[in-house]
Coordinates of C-alpha atoms in Angstrom, one line a residue:
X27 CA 0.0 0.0 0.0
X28 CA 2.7 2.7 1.0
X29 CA 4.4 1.5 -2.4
X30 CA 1.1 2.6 -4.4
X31 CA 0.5 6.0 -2.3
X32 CA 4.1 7.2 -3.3
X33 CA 3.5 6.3 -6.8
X34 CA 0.6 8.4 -6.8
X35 CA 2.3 10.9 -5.0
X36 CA 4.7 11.3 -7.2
X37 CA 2.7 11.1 -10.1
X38 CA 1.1 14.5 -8.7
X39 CA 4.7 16.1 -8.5
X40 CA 5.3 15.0 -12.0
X41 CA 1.7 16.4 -13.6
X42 CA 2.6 19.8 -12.2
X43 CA 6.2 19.8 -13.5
X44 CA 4.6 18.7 -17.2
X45 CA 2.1 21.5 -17.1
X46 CA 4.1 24.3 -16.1
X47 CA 6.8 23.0 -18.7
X48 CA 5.0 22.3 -21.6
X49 CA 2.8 25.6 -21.4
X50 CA 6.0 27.5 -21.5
X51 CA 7.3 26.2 -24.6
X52 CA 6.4 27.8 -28.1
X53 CA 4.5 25.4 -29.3
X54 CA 2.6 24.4 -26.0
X55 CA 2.4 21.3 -25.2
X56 CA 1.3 18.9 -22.5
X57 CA 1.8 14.7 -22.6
X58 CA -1.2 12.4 -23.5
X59 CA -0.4 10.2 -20.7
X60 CA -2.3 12.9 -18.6
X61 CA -5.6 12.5 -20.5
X62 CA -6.8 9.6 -18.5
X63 CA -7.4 10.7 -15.0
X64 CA -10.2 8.5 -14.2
X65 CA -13.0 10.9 -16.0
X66 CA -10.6 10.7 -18.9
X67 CA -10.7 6.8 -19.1
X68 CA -14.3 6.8 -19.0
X69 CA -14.6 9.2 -21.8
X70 CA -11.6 6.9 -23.8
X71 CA -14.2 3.6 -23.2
X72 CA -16.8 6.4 -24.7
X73 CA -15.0 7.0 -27.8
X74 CA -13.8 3.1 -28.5
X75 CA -17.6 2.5 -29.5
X76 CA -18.3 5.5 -31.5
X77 CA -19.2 5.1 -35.1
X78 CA -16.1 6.7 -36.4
X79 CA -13.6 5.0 -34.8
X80 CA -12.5 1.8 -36.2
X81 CA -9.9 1.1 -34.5
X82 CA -11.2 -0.4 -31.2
X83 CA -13.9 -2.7 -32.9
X84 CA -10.7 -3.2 -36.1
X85 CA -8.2 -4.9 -33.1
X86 CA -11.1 -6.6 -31.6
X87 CA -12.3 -8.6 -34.6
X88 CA -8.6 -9.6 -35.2
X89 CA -7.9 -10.7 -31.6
X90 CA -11.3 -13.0 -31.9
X91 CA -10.8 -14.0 -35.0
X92 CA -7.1 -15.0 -34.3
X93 CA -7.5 -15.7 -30.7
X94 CA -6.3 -19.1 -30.5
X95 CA -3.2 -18.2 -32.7
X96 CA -2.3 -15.3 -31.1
X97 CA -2.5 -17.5 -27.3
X98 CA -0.2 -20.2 -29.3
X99 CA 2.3 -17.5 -29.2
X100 CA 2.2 -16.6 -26.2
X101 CA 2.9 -20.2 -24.6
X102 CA 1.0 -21.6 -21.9
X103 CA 1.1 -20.7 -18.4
X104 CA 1.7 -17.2 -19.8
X105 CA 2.5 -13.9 -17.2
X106 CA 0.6 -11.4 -19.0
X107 CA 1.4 -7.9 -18.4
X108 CA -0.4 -5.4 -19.6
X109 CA 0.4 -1.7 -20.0
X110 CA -1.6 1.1 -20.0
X111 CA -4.5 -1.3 -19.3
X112 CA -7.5 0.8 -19.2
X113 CA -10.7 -1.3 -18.4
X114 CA -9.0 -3.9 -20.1
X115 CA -11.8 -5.2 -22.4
X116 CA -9.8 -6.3 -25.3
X117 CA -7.4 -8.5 -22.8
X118 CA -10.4 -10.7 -21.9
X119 CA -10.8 -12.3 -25.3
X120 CA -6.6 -12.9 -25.0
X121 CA -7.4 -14.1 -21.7
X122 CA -9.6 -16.7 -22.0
X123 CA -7.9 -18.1 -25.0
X124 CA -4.9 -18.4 -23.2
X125 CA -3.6 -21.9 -22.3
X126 CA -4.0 -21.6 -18.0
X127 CA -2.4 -18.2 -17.9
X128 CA -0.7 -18.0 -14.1
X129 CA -0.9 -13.9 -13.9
X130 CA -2.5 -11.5 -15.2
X131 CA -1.0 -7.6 -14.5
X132 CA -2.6 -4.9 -15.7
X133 CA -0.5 -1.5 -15.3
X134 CA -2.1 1.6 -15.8
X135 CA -1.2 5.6 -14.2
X136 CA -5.2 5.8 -12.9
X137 CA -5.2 3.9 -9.7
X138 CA -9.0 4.2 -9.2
X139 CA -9.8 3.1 -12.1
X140 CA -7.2 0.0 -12.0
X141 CA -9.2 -1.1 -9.0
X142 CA -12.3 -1.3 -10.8
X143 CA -10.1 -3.4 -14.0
X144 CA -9.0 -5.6 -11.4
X145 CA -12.2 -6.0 -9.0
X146 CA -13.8 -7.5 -12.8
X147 CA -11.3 -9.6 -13.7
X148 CA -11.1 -10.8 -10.5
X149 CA -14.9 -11.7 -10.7
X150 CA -14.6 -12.6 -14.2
X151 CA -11.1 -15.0 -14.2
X152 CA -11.6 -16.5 -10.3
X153 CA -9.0 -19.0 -11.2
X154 CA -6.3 -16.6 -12.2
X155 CA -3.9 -14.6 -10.0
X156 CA -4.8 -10.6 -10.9
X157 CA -2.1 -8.4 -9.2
X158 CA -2.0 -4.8 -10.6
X159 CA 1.0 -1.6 -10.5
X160 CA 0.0 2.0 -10.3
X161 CA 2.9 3.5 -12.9
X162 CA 3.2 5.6 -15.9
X163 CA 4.4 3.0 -18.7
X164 CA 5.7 5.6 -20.3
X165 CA 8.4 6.0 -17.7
X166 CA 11.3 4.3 -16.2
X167 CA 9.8 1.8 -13.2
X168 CA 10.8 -2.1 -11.6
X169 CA 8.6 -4.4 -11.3
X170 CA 7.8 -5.6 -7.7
X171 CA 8.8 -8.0 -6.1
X172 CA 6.2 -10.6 -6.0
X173 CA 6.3 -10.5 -9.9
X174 CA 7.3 -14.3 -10.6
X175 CA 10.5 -15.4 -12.4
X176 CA 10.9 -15.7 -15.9
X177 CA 11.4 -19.7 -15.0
X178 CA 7.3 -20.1 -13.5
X179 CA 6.0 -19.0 -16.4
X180 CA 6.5 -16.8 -19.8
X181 CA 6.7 -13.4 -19.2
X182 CA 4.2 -11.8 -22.5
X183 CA 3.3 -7.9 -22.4
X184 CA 0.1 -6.9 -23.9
X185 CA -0.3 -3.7 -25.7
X186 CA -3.5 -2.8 -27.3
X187 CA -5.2 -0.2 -28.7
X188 CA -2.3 1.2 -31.1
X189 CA -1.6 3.2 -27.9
X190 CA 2.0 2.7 -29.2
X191 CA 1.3 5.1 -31.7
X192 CA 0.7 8.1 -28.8
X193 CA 4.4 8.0 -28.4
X194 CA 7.1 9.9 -29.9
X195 CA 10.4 8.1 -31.5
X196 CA 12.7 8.5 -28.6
X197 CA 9.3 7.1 -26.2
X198 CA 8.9 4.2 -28.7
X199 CA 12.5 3.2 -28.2
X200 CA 12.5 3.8 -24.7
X201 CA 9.3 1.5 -24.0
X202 CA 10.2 -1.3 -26.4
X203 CA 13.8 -1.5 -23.8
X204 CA 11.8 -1.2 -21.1
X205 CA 9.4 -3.9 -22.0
X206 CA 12.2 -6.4 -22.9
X207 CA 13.7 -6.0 -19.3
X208 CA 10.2 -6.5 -18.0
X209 CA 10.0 -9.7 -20.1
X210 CA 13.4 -11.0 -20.2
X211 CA 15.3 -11.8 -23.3
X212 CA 12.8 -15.1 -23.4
X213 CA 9.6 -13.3 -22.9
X214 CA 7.4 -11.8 -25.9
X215 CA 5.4 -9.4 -26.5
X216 CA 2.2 -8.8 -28.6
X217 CA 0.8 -4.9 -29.8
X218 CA -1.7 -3.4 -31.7
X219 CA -0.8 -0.6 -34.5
X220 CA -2.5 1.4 -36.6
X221 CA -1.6 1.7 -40.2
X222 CA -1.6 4.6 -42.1
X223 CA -4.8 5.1 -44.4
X224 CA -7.2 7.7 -46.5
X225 CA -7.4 11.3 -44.1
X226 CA -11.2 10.1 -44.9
X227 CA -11.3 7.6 -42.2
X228 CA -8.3 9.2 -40.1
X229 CA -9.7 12.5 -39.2
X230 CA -13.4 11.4 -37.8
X231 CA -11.9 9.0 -35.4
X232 CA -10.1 11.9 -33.6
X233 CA -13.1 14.3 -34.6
X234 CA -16.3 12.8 -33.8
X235 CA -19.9 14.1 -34.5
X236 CA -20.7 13.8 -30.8
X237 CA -18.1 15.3 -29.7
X238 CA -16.7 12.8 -27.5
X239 CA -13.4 13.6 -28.7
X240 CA -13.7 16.8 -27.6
X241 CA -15.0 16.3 -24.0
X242 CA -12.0 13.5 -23.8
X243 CA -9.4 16.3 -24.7
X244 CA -11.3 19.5 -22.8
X245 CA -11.0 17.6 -19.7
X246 CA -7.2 17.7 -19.2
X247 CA -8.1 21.2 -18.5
X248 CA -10.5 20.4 -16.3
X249 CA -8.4 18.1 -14.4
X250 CA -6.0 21.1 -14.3
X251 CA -7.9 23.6 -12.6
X252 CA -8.9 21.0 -10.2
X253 CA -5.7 19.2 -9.4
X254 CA -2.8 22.2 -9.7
X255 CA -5.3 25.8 -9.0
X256 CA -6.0 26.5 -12.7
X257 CA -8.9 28.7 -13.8
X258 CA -9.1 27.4 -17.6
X259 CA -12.5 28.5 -19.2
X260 CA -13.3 25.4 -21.2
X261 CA -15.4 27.0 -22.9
X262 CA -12.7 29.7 -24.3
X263 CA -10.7 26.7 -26.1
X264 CA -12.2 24.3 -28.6
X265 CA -11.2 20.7 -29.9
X266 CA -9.2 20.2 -33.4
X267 CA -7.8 17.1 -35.0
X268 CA -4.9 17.6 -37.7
X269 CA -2.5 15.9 -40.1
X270 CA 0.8 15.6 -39.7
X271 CA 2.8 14.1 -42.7
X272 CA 5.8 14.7 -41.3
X273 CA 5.4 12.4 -38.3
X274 CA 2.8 10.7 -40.2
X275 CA 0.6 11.3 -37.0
X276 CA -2.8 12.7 -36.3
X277 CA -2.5 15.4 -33.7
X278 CA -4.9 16.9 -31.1
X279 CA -4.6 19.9 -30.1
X280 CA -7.1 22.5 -27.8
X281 CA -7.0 25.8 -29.6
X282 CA -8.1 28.9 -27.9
X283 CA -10.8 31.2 -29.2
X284 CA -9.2 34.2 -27.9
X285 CA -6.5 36.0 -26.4
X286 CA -6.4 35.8 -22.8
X287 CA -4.6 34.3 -19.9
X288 CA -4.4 31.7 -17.7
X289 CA -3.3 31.5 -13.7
X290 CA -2.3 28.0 -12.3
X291 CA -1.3 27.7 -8.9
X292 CA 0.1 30.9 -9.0
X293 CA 1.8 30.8 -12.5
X294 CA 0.0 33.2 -15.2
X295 CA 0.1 31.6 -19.2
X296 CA -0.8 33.9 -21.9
X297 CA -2.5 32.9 -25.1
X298 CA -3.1 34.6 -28.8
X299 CA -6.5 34.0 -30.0
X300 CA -5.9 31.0 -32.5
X301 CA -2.7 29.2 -30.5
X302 CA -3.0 25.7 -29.7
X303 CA -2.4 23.1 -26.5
X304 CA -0.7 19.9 -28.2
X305 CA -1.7 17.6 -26.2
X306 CA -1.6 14.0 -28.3
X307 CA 0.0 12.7 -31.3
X308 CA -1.4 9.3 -33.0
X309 CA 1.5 8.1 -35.0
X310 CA 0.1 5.5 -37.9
X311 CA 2.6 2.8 -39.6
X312 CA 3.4 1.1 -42.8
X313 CA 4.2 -2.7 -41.3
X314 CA 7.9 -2.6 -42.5
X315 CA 8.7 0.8 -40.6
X316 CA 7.3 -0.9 -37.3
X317 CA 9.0 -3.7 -38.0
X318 CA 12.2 -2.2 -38.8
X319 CA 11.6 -0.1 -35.4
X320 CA 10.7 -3.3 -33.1
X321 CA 14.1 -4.6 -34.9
X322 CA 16.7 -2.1 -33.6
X323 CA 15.6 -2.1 -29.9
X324 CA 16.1 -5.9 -29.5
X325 CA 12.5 -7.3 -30.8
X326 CA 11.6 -9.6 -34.1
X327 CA 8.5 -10.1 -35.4
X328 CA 7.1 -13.6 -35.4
X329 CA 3.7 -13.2 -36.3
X330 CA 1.6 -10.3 -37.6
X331 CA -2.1 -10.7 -37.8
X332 CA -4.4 -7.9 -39.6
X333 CA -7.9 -7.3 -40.8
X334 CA -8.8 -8.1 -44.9
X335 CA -8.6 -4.3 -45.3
X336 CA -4.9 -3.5 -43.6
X337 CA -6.6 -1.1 -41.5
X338 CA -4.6 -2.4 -38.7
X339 CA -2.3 -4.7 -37.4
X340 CA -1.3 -7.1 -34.2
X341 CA 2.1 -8.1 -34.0
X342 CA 3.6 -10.6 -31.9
X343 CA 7.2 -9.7 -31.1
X344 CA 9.9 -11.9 -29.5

């Protein structure tokens, strides 16, 4: 328990010093890791069933169509962890196709919302050992102690959602090394990715007509003025999805309506009418660059399983 309370604790220290950072810089900027406060993973499981975007119900009708090949891969008695877990509805089809998996860990940065992912799996799986870590994947952290070795079992991380595609190049390499420590130079590791397609079907998934999206992204301010002072008007900034060829990325940013500024916790941001938050990128791409990626940080692709229409991909890495 006092393990889980610092993590928390210093996740608070470490949203502040993001904030006041990346509103600073010219192009402001704050890191999509701070979208899902638990209000912000509700809104995410909102989105994942919205008309527009195909890439929750794309992943899931791979990972049941290919279920039992994907589970072959992973062995039997696997140690599943999975990062950046969420409610973790696409692990349960993994999980119950899985040859007597011994552990299941999902690891996810909101705590209260991991107790609810693990209160239902626990009720759903009561044969399997669920055990969860409060930690940003996204950052340097050990797995405890109680984690079993590599010899009881094979370690397998699960990353779904194309959630790899959030992170930048340096992130990317970063996680892939941290994930094969996690794992061991036995373990494996299977991930979903988006790949890129028409700017028809891109945009609407990050700009939908309900305006999910929007609340999803608007309430990172929200959790601002509540968690660090702030007085955002969220009304004075509105949602916008973009293209970026460069990165090959769809972006999000919050774009204020006018000029005007901002106090938080004692700190005053000014904005022009028209200048932008950054606050996600959604990097999409063509199976050989991921491959070629997943290849320099220590990983090989064994298998890589896709829909009829290559809107996306699941690849099994070892």
């Amino acid at each position: 328990m006092l393990d889980v309370l610092h993590n928390r604790v210093g996740q608070a220290d470490a949203f502040r010093a993001d904030v006041l950072s990346g509103l600073l810089q010219q192009q402001k900027t704050l890191p999509a890791r701070w979208l899902y406060d638990d209000r912000g993973s509700e809104l995410f499981e909102l989105i994942t069933g919205l008309p527009e975007y195909y890439l929750t119900r794309t992943e899931t009708a791979i990972l049941n169509t290919r279920a039992q090949e994907i589970a072959r891969f992973c062995g039997e008695r696997a140690i599943m962890l999975e990062y950046g877990a969420g409610a973790g509805i696409k692990t349960e089809i993994l999980i119950h196709a899985l040859a007597s998996p011994r552990l299941y860990v999902p690891i996810d940065i909101a705590g209260d919302f991991l107790d609810q992912t693990v209160t239902r799996f626990r009720r759903r799986f009561p044969n399997l050992l669920t055990k969860s870590i409060v930690a940003d994947f996204t950052a340097d952290f050990d797995l405890p102690s109680w984690m079993p070795t590599h010899h009881n079992g094979l370690r397998v991380a699960f990353f779904p959602g194309s959630t790899i595609g959030n992170l930048n190049a340096a992130e990317v390499a970063g996680f892939l090394q941290r994930v094969r420590r996690h794992v061991g130079g036995d373990g494996r590791m299977v991930v979903g990715v988006d790949m890129r397609k028409d700017l028809r079907i891109l945009i609407p998934a990050y700009a939908d007509a309900a305006g999910i999206t929007a609340q999803f992204n608007l309430n990172l301010l929200r959790r601002i003025n509540r968690e660090l002072a702030g007085n955002f008007v969220l009304d004075a900034f509105r949602h916008e999805a973009r293209w970026n060829e460069t990165e090959s990325a769809i972006e999000m940013h919050l774009v204020s309506g006018v000029r005007q500024k901002v106090m938080i916790g004692g700190n005053r941001f000014a904005f022009e009418a028209g200048e932008s938050i950054h606050t996600e990128s959604s990097r999409k791409y063509a199976p050989a660059a991921f491959e070629a990626i997943a290849l320099e940080k220590g990983w090989r692709v064994g298998h890589r399983w896709t829909d009829r229409a290559g809107l996306f991909s699941v690849f099994g890495l070892e």
